[in-house]
Amino acid sequence: WDVGQGAMDDAGGVVAAWEAVRLIKKLGLNPRRTIRVVGWTSEENGGPGGRDYVTAHSKEYHVLAMESDGGVFEPLGFGFTGSEKAFDIITEIGTLLTRINSGTISRGGGGADIAPLMETGVPGMGLRVDGTRYFWYHHSDADTVDKLDPDEVARCAATLAVMAYVVADMPERLPR
């Protein structure tokens, strides 16, 4: 399926999520709730990773699921699926990202990997990036690490870190 290294799709998203958690820890921040990074498998082959995750973690309460599966280009914000009340909270959190131009929150978000979790009622969101170059690399020989812009990857990680930390540290859980 993947003839290149998969650096943009989807190693970049996994690395950005991992870096987000590393940044939170490096800053000495300890949110009220756990932030978990999951490297999903086989999305293009029917998505068993997302379904298996839900089965394995069905007794755990998940506040929010976030997905980064559009490459690690310039981050723009998030697409969000959840209640109106939760959308308002996420939109307010997005204002913290205005300085790096990645705070726009729009309706409709998630992704194939977190869809099974969202089907259980968990709000979901997907990192939105400038995807104009995504299909230059997607599942091609060109999907190699030299195509990643370190600044764009860093801003994706920062965007994920801010959103994950603030949601995980809110006094109340994100409403459903």
Short mmCIF file of N, CA and C in Angstrom, two decimals:
data_model
loop_
_atom_site.label_atom_id
_atom_site.label_comp_id
_atom_site.label_asym_id
_atom_site.label_seq_id
_atom_site.Cartn_x
_atom_site.Cartn_y
_atom_site.Cartn_z
N TRP A 1 0.83 -1.20 0.00
CA TRP A 1 0.00 0.00 0.00
C TRP A 1 0.86 1.25 0.00
N ASP A 2 1.82 1.32 0.92
CA ASP A 2 2.71 2.48 1.00
C ASP A 2 4.03 2.14 0.33
N VAL A 3 4.34 2.86 -0.72
CA VAL A 3 5.59 2.60 -1.43
C VAL A 3 6.71 3.51 -0.94
N GLY A 4 6.36 4.63 -0.31
CA GLY A 4 7.36 5.53 0.26
C GLY A 4 7.60 5.17 1.71
N GLN A 5 8.17 6.09 2.45
CA GLN A 5 8.44 5.87 3.87
C GLN A 5 7.20 6.10 4.74
N GLY A 6 6.20 6.78 4.19
CA GLY A 6 5.02 7.11 4.99
C GLY A 6 5.30 8.24 5.96
N ALA A 7 6.26 9.07 5.65
CA ALA A 7 6.65 10.16 6.55
C ALA A 7 5.53 11.18 6.73
N MET A 8 4.84 11.49 5.66
CA MET A 8 3.75 12.47 5.74
C MET A 8 2.46 11.78 6.17
N ASP A 9 2.20 10.60 5.63
CA ASP A 9 0.98 9.85 5.94
C ASP A 9 1.38 8.43 6.35
N ASP A 10 1.34 8.17 7.61
CA ASP A 10 0.92 9.08 8.64
C ASP A 10 1.92 9.15 9.79
N ALA A 11 3.16 8.86 9.50
CA ALA A 11 4.17 8.98 10.56
C ALA A 11 4.22 10.40 11.09
N GLY A 12 4.06 11.39 10.23
CA GLY A 12 4.11 12.79 10.66
C GLY A 12 3.06 13.09 11.72
N GLY A 13 1.85 12.59 11.53
CA GLY A 13 0.79 12.81 12.52
C GLY A 13 1.09 12.14 13.85
N VAL A 14 1.64 10.93 13.79
CA VAL A 14 2.00 10.22 15.02
C VAL A 14 3.12 10.97 15.74
N VAL A 15 4.13 11.39 14.99
CA VAL A 15 5.25 12.12 15.59
C VAL A 15 4.77 13.44 16.19
N ALA A 16 3.90 14.16 15.50
CA ALA A 16 3.38 15.43 16.04
C ALA A 16 2.60 15.19 17.33
N ALA A 17 1.80 14.14 17.38
CA ALA A 17 1.04 13.82 18.60
C ALA A 17 1.99 13.44 19.73
N TRP A 18 2.96 12.63 19.42
CA TRP A 18 3.96 12.22 20.43
C TRP A 18 4.72 13.44 20.94
N GLU A 19 5.12 14.32 20.03
CA GLU A 19 5.84 15.53 20.40
C GLU A 19 4.96 16.44 21.25
N ALA A 20 3.67 16.48 20.98
CA ALA A 20 2.76 17.29 21.80
C ALA A 20 2.81 16.83 23.25
N VAL A 21 2.75 15.53 23.47
CA VAL A 21 2.81 15.00 24.84
C VAL A 21 4.19 15.26 25.44
N ARG A 22 5.25 15.11 24.65
CA ARG A 22 6.59 15.38 25.15
C ARG A 22 6.74 16.83 25.59
N LEU A 23 6.17 17.75 24.82
CA LEU A 23 6.22 19.17 25.17
C LEU A 23 5.49 19.44 26.48
N ILE A 24 4.32 18.85 26.64
CA ILE A 24 3.54 19.03 27.87
C ILE A 24 4.36 18.56 29.07
N LYS A 25 4.98 17.40 28.93
CA LYS A 25 5.81 16.86 30.02
C LYS A 25 7.04 17.74 30.26
N LYS A 26 7.69 18.18 29.19
CA LYS A 26 8.89 19.02 29.32
C LYS A 26 8.58 20.32 30.05
N LEU A 27 7.39 20.85 29.85
CA LEU A 27 6.97 22.08 30.52
C LEU A 27 6.54 21.83 31.97
N GLY A 28 6.53 20.56 32.37
CA GLY A 28 6.15 20.23 33.74
C GLY A 28 4.66 20.33 34.00
N LEU A 29 3.88 20.27 32.96
CA LEU A 29 2.42 20.37 33.10
C LEU A 29 1.84 18.99 33.39
N ASN A 30 0.94 18.93 34.33
CA ASN A 30 0.29 17.67 34.71
C ASN A 30 -1.22 17.86 34.67
N PRO A 31 -1.84 17.53 33.55
CA PRO A 31 -3.29 17.74 33.44
C PRO A 31 -4.07 16.82 34.38
N ARG A 32 -5.30 17.20 34.64
CA ARG A 32 -6.18 16.41 35.50
C ARG A 32 -6.46 15.02 34.92
N ARG A 33 -6.47 14.93 33.60
CA ARG A 33 -6.81 13.68 32.93
C ARG A 33 -5.64 13.19 32.09
N THR A 34 -5.65 11.91 31.79
CA THR A 34 -4.61 11.29 30.98
C THR A 34 -4.73 11.71 29.52
N ILE A 35 -3.61 11.96 28.91
CA ILE A 35 -3.54 12.18 27.46
C ILE A 35 -2.83 10.96 26.89
N ARG A 36 -3.48 10.32 25.95
CA ARG A 36 -2.94 9.09 25.37
C ARG A 36 -2.68 9.30 23.88
N VAL A 37 -1.53 8.84 23.40
CA VAL A 37 -1.22 8.86 21.97
C VAL A 37 -1.33 7.43 21.46
N VAL A 38 -2.07 7.26 20.38
CA VAL A 38 -2.26 5.95 19.78
C VAL A 38 -1.81 6.02 18.32
N GLY A 39 -0.96 5.10 17.93
CA GLY A 39 -0.57 4.97 16.52
C GLY A 39 -1.49 3.93 15.89
N TRP A 40 -2.49 4.38 15.18
CA TRP A 40 -3.50 3.48 14.60
C TRP A 40 -2.91 2.64 13.48
N THR A 41 -3.55 1.52 13.20
CA THR A 41 -3.08 0.63 12.14
C THR A 41 -4.21 0.30 11.17
N SER A 42 -3.83 0.10 9.94
CA SER A 42 -4.70 -0.45 8.89
C SER A 42 -5.94 0.36 8.58
N GLU A 43 -5.85 1.68 8.68
CA GLU A 43 -7.02 2.51 8.33
C GLU A 43 -7.48 2.23 6.90
N GLU A 44 -6.53 2.17 5.97
CA GLU A 44 -6.89 1.97 4.57
C GLU A 44 -7.36 0.57 4.26
N ASN A 45 -7.18 -0.33 5.21
CA ASN A 45 -7.56 -1.72 4.99
C ASN A 45 -8.74 -2.14 5.87
N GLY A 46 -9.66 -1.23 6.06
CA GLY A 46 -10.88 -1.55 6.81
C GLY A 46 -10.92 -1.04 8.23
N GLY A 47 -9.85 -0.47 8.73
CA GLY A 47 -9.86 0.16 10.04
C GLY A 47 -9.95 -0.73 11.26
N PRO A 48 -9.33 -1.90 11.27
CA PRO A 48 -9.46 -2.73 12.46
C PRO A 48 -8.82 -2.11 13.70
N GLY A 49 -7.82 -1.26 13.53
CA GLY A 49 -7.16 -0.65 14.68
C GLY A 49 -8.11 0.15 15.54
N GLY A 50 -8.92 0.99 14.91
CA GLY A 50 -9.90 1.80 15.65
C GLY A 50 -10.93 0.96 16.35
N ARG A 51 -11.43 -0.07 15.67
CA ARG A 51 -12.43 -0.96 16.28
C ARG A 51 -11.82 -1.75 17.44
N ASP A 52 -10.61 -2.26 17.24
CA ASP A 52 -9.95 -3.03 18.29
C ASP A 52 -9.66 -2.16 19.51
N TYR A 53 -9.33 -0.91 19.28
CA TYR A 53 -9.09 0.02 20.40
C TYR A 53 -10.35 0.17 21.23
N VAL A 54 -11.47 0.40 20.57
CA VAL A 54 -12.73 0.56 21.29
C VAL A 54 -13.04 -0.69 22.10
N THR A 55 -12.85 -1.85 21.53
CA THR A 55 -13.10 -3.10 22.25
C THR A 55 -12.19 -3.22 23.47
N ALA A 56 -10.91 -2.93 23.29
CA ALA A 56 -9.94 -3.07 24.38
C ALA A 56 -10.12 -2.04 25.48
N HIS A 57 -10.70 -0.89 25.16
CA HIS A 57 -10.81 0.20 26.14
C HIS A 57 -12.25 0.62 26.38
N SER A 58 -13.18 -0.30 26.18
CA SER A 58 -14.60 0.03 26.28
C SER A 58 -15.04 0.45 27.68
N LYS A 59 -14.33 0.06 28.71
CA LYS A 59 -14.73 0.40 30.07
C LYS A 59 -14.14 1.74 30.54
N GLU A 60 -13.30 2.36 29.71
CA GLU A 60 -12.67 3.64 30.05
C GLU A 60 -13.50 4.79 29.52
N TYR A 61 -13.56 5.88 30.28
CA TYR A 61 -14.27 7.08 29.84
C TYR A 61 -13.31 7.93 29.03
N HIS A 62 -13.66 8.21 27.79
CA HIS A 62 -12.86 9.06 26.92
C HIS A 62 -13.55 10.42 26.80
N VAL A 63 -12.82 11.48 27.07
CA VAL A 63 -13.37 12.83 27.02
C VAL A 63 -13.42 13.35 25.60
N LEU A 64 -12.36 13.06 24.83
CA LEU A 64 -12.22 13.59 23.47
C LEU A 64 -11.27 12.70 22.70
N ALA A 65 -11.55 12.51 21.42
CA ALA A 65 -10.63 11.80 20.53
C ALA A 65 -10.17 12.81 19.47
N MET A 66 -8.86 12.84 19.23
CA MET A 66 -8.29 13.74 18.22
C MET A 66 -7.52 12.90 17.21
N GLU A 67 -7.59 13.31 15.96
CA GLU A 67 -6.88 12.58 14.91
C GLU A 67 -6.10 13.57 14.05
N SER A 68 -4.91 13.14 13.65
CA SER A 68 -4.07 13.90 12.73
C SER A 68 -3.70 12.97 11.59
N ASP A 69 -4.43 13.05 10.50
CA ASP A 69 -4.22 12.12 9.39
C ASP A 69 -4.27 12.82 8.04
N GLY A 70 -3.80 14.06 8.01
CA GLY A 70 -3.80 14.79 6.74
C GLY A 70 -2.43 15.33 6.39
N GLY A 71 -1.41 14.73 6.98
CA GLY A 71 -0.07 15.25 6.81
C GLY A 71 0.23 16.29 7.87
N VAL A 72 1.48 16.71 7.91
CA VAL A 72 1.89 17.71 8.90
C VAL A 72 2.34 18.98 8.17
N PHE A 73 1.39 19.54 7.46
CA PHE A 73 1.60 20.81 6.78
C PHE A 73 1.20 21.93 7.73
N GLU A 74 1.15 23.15 7.24
CA GLU A 74 0.78 24.30 8.07
C GLU A 74 -0.56 24.03 8.76
N PRO A 75 -0.59 24.04 10.10
CA PRO A 75 -1.85 23.78 10.80
C PRO A 75 -2.78 24.99 10.73
N LEU A 76 -4.07 24.70 10.54
CA LEU A 76 -5.07 25.76 10.43
C LEU A 76 -6.03 25.77 11.61
N GLY A 77 -6.23 24.62 12.23
CA GLY A 77 -7.18 24.50 13.33
C GLY A 77 -7.70 23.08 13.39
N PHE A 78 -8.94 22.94 13.78
CA PHE A 78 -9.56 21.63 13.92
C PHE A 78 -10.96 21.62 13.36
N GLY A 79 -11.37 20.47 12.87
CA GLY A 79 -12.77 20.20 12.59
C GLY A 79 -13.28 19.43 13.80
N PHE A 80 -14.45 19.77 14.31
CA PHE A 80 -14.96 19.19 15.55
C PHE A 80 -16.36 18.61 15.36
N THR A 81 -16.58 17.44 15.93
CA THR A 81 -17.90 16.83 15.97
C THR A 81 -18.25 16.55 17.42
N GLY A 82 -19.32 17.16 17.86
CA GLY A 82 -19.77 16.99 19.24
C GLY A 82 -20.93 17.93 19.51
N SER A 83 -21.32 18.02 20.76
CA SER A 83 -22.46 18.85 21.14
C SER A 83 -22.16 20.33 20.90
N GLU A 84 -23.21 21.12 20.86
CA GLU A 84 -23.06 22.57 20.68
C GLU A 84 -22.28 23.18 21.84
N LYS A 85 -22.56 22.72 23.04
CA LYS A 85 -21.86 23.22 24.22
C LYS A 85 -20.36 22.90 24.14
N ALA A 86 -20.05 21.68 23.73
CA ALA A 86 -18.64 21.28 23.58
C ALA A 86 -17.97 22.09 22.46
N PHE A 87 -18.70 22.32 21.37
CA PHE A 87 -18.16 23.10 20.26
C PHE A 87 -17.79 24.50 20.73
N ASP A 88 -18.65 25.11 21.54
CA ASP A 88 -18.37 26.45 22.06
C ASP A 88 -17.10 26.46 22.91
N ILE A 89 -16.92 25.44 23.73
CA ILE A 89 -15.72 25.34 24.58
C ILE A 89 -14.47 25.15 23.71
N ILE A 90 -14.55 24.25 22.75
CA ILE A 90 -13.41 23.99 21.86
C ILE A 90 -13.07 25.25 21.06
N THR A 91 -14.08 25.99 20.63
CA THR A 91 -13.85 27.23 19.89
C THR A 91 -13.13 28.25 20.78
N GLU A 92 -13.52 28.31 22.04
CA GLU A 92 -12.85 29.22 22.98
C GLU A 92 -11.39 28.81 23.18
N ILE A 93 -11.14 27.52 23.32
CA ILE A 93 -9.76 27.03 23.45
C ILE A 93 -8.96 27.38 22.20
N GLY A 94 -9.60 27.30 21.05
CA GLY A 94 -8.93 27.62 19.79
C GLY A 94 -8.37 29.03 19.76
N THR A 95 -8.95 29.94 20.52
CA THR A 95 -8.44 31.32 20.52
C THR A 95 -7.01 31.38 21.07
N LEU A 96 -6.62 30.40 21.86
CA LEU A 96 -5.25 30.36 22.38
C LEU A 96 -4.23 30.12 21.27
N LEU A 97 -4.70 29.64 20.13
CA LEU A 97 -3.82 29.30 19.01
C LEU A 97 -3.79 30.37 17.92
N THR A 98 -4.42 31.49 18.17
CA THR A 98 -4.50 32.56 17.18
C THR A 98 -3.12 33.05 16.76
N ARG A 99 -2.20 33.16 17.69
CA ARG A 99 -0.86 33.69 17.37
C ARG A 99 -0.12 32.83 16.36
N ILE A 100 -0.42 31.54 16.31
CA ILE A 100 0.25 30.69 15.30
C ILE A 100 -0.71 30.31 14.18
N ASN A 101 -1.82 31.02 14.10
CA ASN A 101 -2.79 30.88 13.01
C ASN A 101 -3.38 29.47 12.88
N SER A 102 -3.52 28.78 14.02
CA SER A 102 -4.09 27.43 13.95
C SER A 102 -5.27 27.25 14.89
N GLY A 103 -6.00 28.34 15.13
CA GLY A 103 -7.08 28.27 16.09
C GLY A 103 -8.49 28.23 15.53
N THR A 104 -8.62 28.10 14.22
CA THR A 104 -9.96 28.06 13.63
C THR A 104 -10.61 26.71 13.88
N ILE A 105 -11.79 26.75 14.48
CA ILE A 105 -12.54 25.53 14.77
C ILE A 105 -13.78 25.52 13.88
N SER A 106 -13.96 24.45 13.16
CA SER A 106 -15.13 24.33 12.28
C SER A 106 -15.91 23.08 12.66
N ARG A 107 -17.14 23.04 12.22
CA ARG A 107 -17.99 21.88 12.46
C ARG A 107 -17.59 20.75 11.53
N GLY A 108 -17.70 19.54 12.04
CA GLY A 108 -17.42 18.35 11.24
C GLY A 108 -15.96 17.98 11.30
N GLY A 109 -15.65 17.03 12.11
CA GLY A 109 -14.26 16.60 12.22
C GLY A 109 -14.17 15.24 12.86
N GLY A 110 -13.02 14.69 12.78
CA GLY A 110 -12.78 13.36 13.31
C GLY A 110 -11.87 12.66 12.33
N GLY A 111 -12.19 11.45 12.01
CA GLY A 111 -11.40 10.71 11.06
C GLY A 111 -11.73 9.24 11.14
N ALA A 112 -11.24 8.50 10.18
CA ALA A 112 -11.55 7.07 10.09
C ALA A 112 -11.08 6.29 11.30
N ASP A 113 -9.92 6.66 11.83
CA ASP A 113 -9.37 5.90 12.95
C ASP A 113 -10.14 6.10 14.24
N ILE A 114 -10.65 7.30 14.47
CA ILE A 114 -11.40 7.55 15.71
C ILE A 114 -12.91 7.40 15.54
N ALA A 115 -13.35 7.11 14.32
CA ALA A 115 -14.79 6.97 14.06
C ALA A 115 -15.46 5.93 14.98
N PRO A 116 -14.85 4.76 15.21
CA PRO A 116 -15.49 3.81 16.12
C PRO A 116 -15.65 4.36 17.54
N LEU A 117 -14.71 5.15 18.00
CA LEU A 117 -14.81 5.77 19.32
C LEU A 117 -15.90 6.84 19.31
N MET A 118 -15.97 7.61 18.26
CA MET A 118 -17.01 8.63 18.14
C MET A 118 -18.40 8.00 18.09
N GLU A 119 -18.51 6.82 17.50
CA GLU A 119 -19.80 6.13 17.45
C GLU A 119 -20.32 5.78 18.84
N THR A 120 -19.44 5.75 19.84
CA THR A 120 -19.85 5.47 21.21
C THR A 120 -20.27 6.75 21.94
N GLY A 121 -20.21 7.89 21.26
CA GLY A 121 -20.61 9.16 21.85
C GLY A 121 -19.47 10.09 22.22
N VAL A 122 -18.23 9.65 22.00
CA VAL A 122 -17.07 10.49 22.33
C VAL A 122 -16.95 11.60 21.28
N PRO A 123 -16.85 12.87 21.71
CA PRO A 123 -16.61 13.94 20.74
C PRO A 123 -15.29 13.69 20.02
N GLY A 124 -15.23 14.11 18.77
CA GLY A 124 -14.02 13.88 18.00
C GLY A 124 -13.62 15.10 17.20
N MET A 125 -12.32 15.17 16.94
CA MET A 125 -11.83 16.28 16.14
C MET A 125 -10.62 15.84 15.34
N GLY A 126 -10.45 16.50 14.21
CA GLY A 126 -9.32 16.23 13.36
C GLY A 126 -8.52 17.50 13.13
N LEU A 127 -7.20 17.37 13.20
CA LEU A 127 -6.33 18.51 12.91
C LEU A 127 -6.50 18.88 11.44
N ARG A 128 -6.79 20.14 11.20
CA ARG A 128 -6.91 20.64 9.83
C ARG A 128 -5.60 21.32 9.45
N VAL A 129 -5.07 20.94 8.32
CA VAL A 129 -3.83 21.52 7.82
C VAL A 129 -4.05 22.01 6.39
N ASP A 130 -3.12 22.82 5.91
CA ASP A 130 -3.16 23.23 4.51
C ASP A 130 -2.79 22.02 3.67
N GLY A 131 -3.77 21.35 3.15
CA GLY A 131 -3.56 20.10 2.43
C GLY A 131 -3.34 20.25 0.94
N THR A 132 -2.97 21.42 0.48
CA THR A 132 -2.82 21.61 -0.97
C THR A 132 -1.73 20.73 -1.57
N ARG A 133 -0.75 20.31 -0.77
CA ARG A 133 0.33 19.47 -1.27
C ARG A 133 0.20 18.00 -0.83
N TYR A 134 -0.85 17.69 -0.09
CA TYR A 134 -0.99 16.35 0.49
C TYR A 134 -0.90 15.24 -0.55
N PHE A 135 -1.60 15.39 -1.65
CA PHE A 135 -1.62 14.31 -2.64
C PHE A 135 -0.38 14.31 -3.55
N TRP A 136 0.52 15.23 -3.33
CA TRP A 136 1.83 15.14 -3.98
C TRP A 136 2.59 13.95 -3.40
N TYR A 137 2.30 13.63 -2.13
CA TYR A 137 3.07 12.63 -1.40
C TYR A 137 2.27 11.40 -1.00
N HIS A 138 0.99 11.54 -0.82
CA HIS A 138 0.12 10.49 -0.28
C HIS A 138 0.33 9.15 -0.97
N HIS A 139 0.79 8.16 -0.20
CA HIS A 139 1.01 6.80 -0.70
C HIS A 139 1.84 6.75 -1.97
N SER A 140 2.88 7.56 -2.00
CA SER A 140 3.74 7.57 -3.19
C SER A 140 5.20 7.42 -2.76
N ASP A 141 6.06 7.20 -3.75
CA ASP A 141 7.49 7.13 -3.51
C ASP A 141 8.03 8.45 -2.93
N ALA A 142 7.30 9.53 -3.13
CA ALA A 142 7.74 10.84 -2.67
C ALA A 142 7.46 11.08 -1.18
N ASP A 143 6.74 10.18 -0.53
CA ASP A 143 6.38 10.37 0.89
C ASP A 143 7.57 9.99 1.78
N THR A 144 8.55 10.89 1.79
CA THR A 144 9.78 10.67 2.53
C THR A 144 10.03 11.83 3.50
N VAL A 145 10.85 11.57 4.49
CA VAL A 145 11.06 12.52 5.58
C VAL A 145 11.62 13.87 5.11
N ASP A 146 12.32 13.91 4.01
CA ASP A 146 12.87 15.18 3.53
C ASP A 146 11.79 16.15 3.06
N LYS A 147 10.56 15.69 2.92
CA LYS A 147 9.47 16.56 2.49
C LYS A 147 8.83 17.31 3.66
N LEU A 148 9.11 16.90 4.88
CA LEU A 148 8.53 17.54 6.05
C LEU A 148 9.26 18.84 6.37
N ASP A 149 8.50 19.88 6.60
CA ASP A 149 9.04 21.17 7.00
C ASP A 149 9.07 21.18 8.52
N PRO A 150 10.25 21.25 9.14
CA PRO A 150 10.34 21.19 10.60
C PRO A 150 9.49 22.23 11.31
N ASP A 151 9.36 23.43 10.73
CA ASP A 151 8.53 24.47 11.34
C ASP A 151 7.06 24.08 11.31
N GLU A 152 6.60 23.52 10.20
CA GLU A 152 5.19 23.10 10.11
C GLU A 152 4.91 21.93 11.07
N VAL A 153 5.84 21.00 11.17
CA VAL A 153 5.68 19.88 12.10
C VAL A 153 5.61 20.41 13.53
N ALA A 154 6.49 21.36 13.87
CA ALA A 154 6.51 21.94 15.21
C ALA A 154 5.20 22.66 15.53
N ARG A 155 4.66 23.37 14.54
CA ARG A 155 3.39 24.08 14.78
C ARG A 155 2.22 23.11 14.89
N CYS A 156 2.27 22.00 14.16
CA CYS A 156 1.24 20.96 14.33
C CYS A 156 1.32 20.39 15.74
N ALA A 157 2.53 20.10 16.20
CA ALA A 157 2.71 19.57 17.56
C ALA A 157 2.22 20.57 18.60
N ALA A 158 2.56 21.84 18.42
CA ALA A 158 2.11 22.87 19.37
C ALA A 158 0.60 22.98 19.39
N THR A 159 -0.02 22.93 18.22
CA THR A 159 -1.47 23.01 18.12
C THR A 159 -2.13 21.84 18.84
N LEU A 160 -1.63 20.65 18.60
CA LEU A 160 -2.15 19.47 19.29
C LEU A 160 -1.91 19.56 20.80
N ALA A 161 -0.74 20.04 21.20
CA ALA A 161 -0.41 20.13 22.63
C ALA A 161 -1.34 21.08 23.37
N VAL A 162 -1.56 22.24 22.80
CA VAL A 162 -2.44 23.21 23.47
C VAL A 162 -3.84 22.64 23.62
N MET A 163 -4.39 22.10 22.55
CA MET A 163 -5.75 21.58 22.61
C MET A 163 -5.84 20.41 23.58
N ALA A 164 -4.92 19.46 23.47
CA ALA A 164 -4.96 18.28 24.34
C ALA A 164 -4.80 18.67 25.80
N TYR A 165 -3.84 19.54 26.09
CA TYR A 165 -3.61 19.90 27.49
C TYR A 165 -4.81 20.63 28.09
N VAL A 166 -5.31 21.63 27.40
CA VAL A 166 -6.41 22.42 27.97
C VAL A 166 -7.64 21.55 28.19
N VAL A 167 -8.00 20.70 27.22
CA VAL A 167 -9.16 19.83 27.40
C VAL A 167 -8.91 18.85 28.54
N ALA A 168 -7.71 18.30 28.64
CA ALA A 168 -7.40 17.34 29.70
C ALA A 168 -7.35 17.98 31.08
N ASP A 169 -7.12 19.27 31.14
CA ASP A 169 -6.97 19.95 32.43
C ASP A 169 -8.20 20.75 32.86
N MET A 170 -9.24 20.77 32.06
CA MET A 170 -10.45 21.51 32.44
C MET A 170 -11.03 20.94 33.73
N PRO A 171 -11.60 21.79 34.58
CA PRO A 171 -12.21 21.28 35.81
C PRO A 171 -13.31 20.25 35.55
N GLU A 172 -14.09 20.47 34.52
CA GLU A 172 -15.17 19.54 34.16
C GLU A 172 -14.82 18.87 32.83
N ARG A 173 -15.35 17.68 32.64
CA ARG A 173 -15.17 17.00 31.35
C ARG A 173 -15.90 17.77 30.25
N LEU A 174 -15.40 17.63 29.06
CA LEU A 174 -16.05 18.22 27.89
C LEU A 174 -17.46 17.63 27.79
N PRO A 175 -18.49 18.47 27.71
CA PRO A 175 -19.86 17.92 27.66
C PRO A 175 -20.14 17.17 26.37
N ARG A 176 -21.00 16.17 26.52
CA ARG A 176 -21.35 15.37 25.33
C ARG A 176 -22.62 15.83 24.72
#
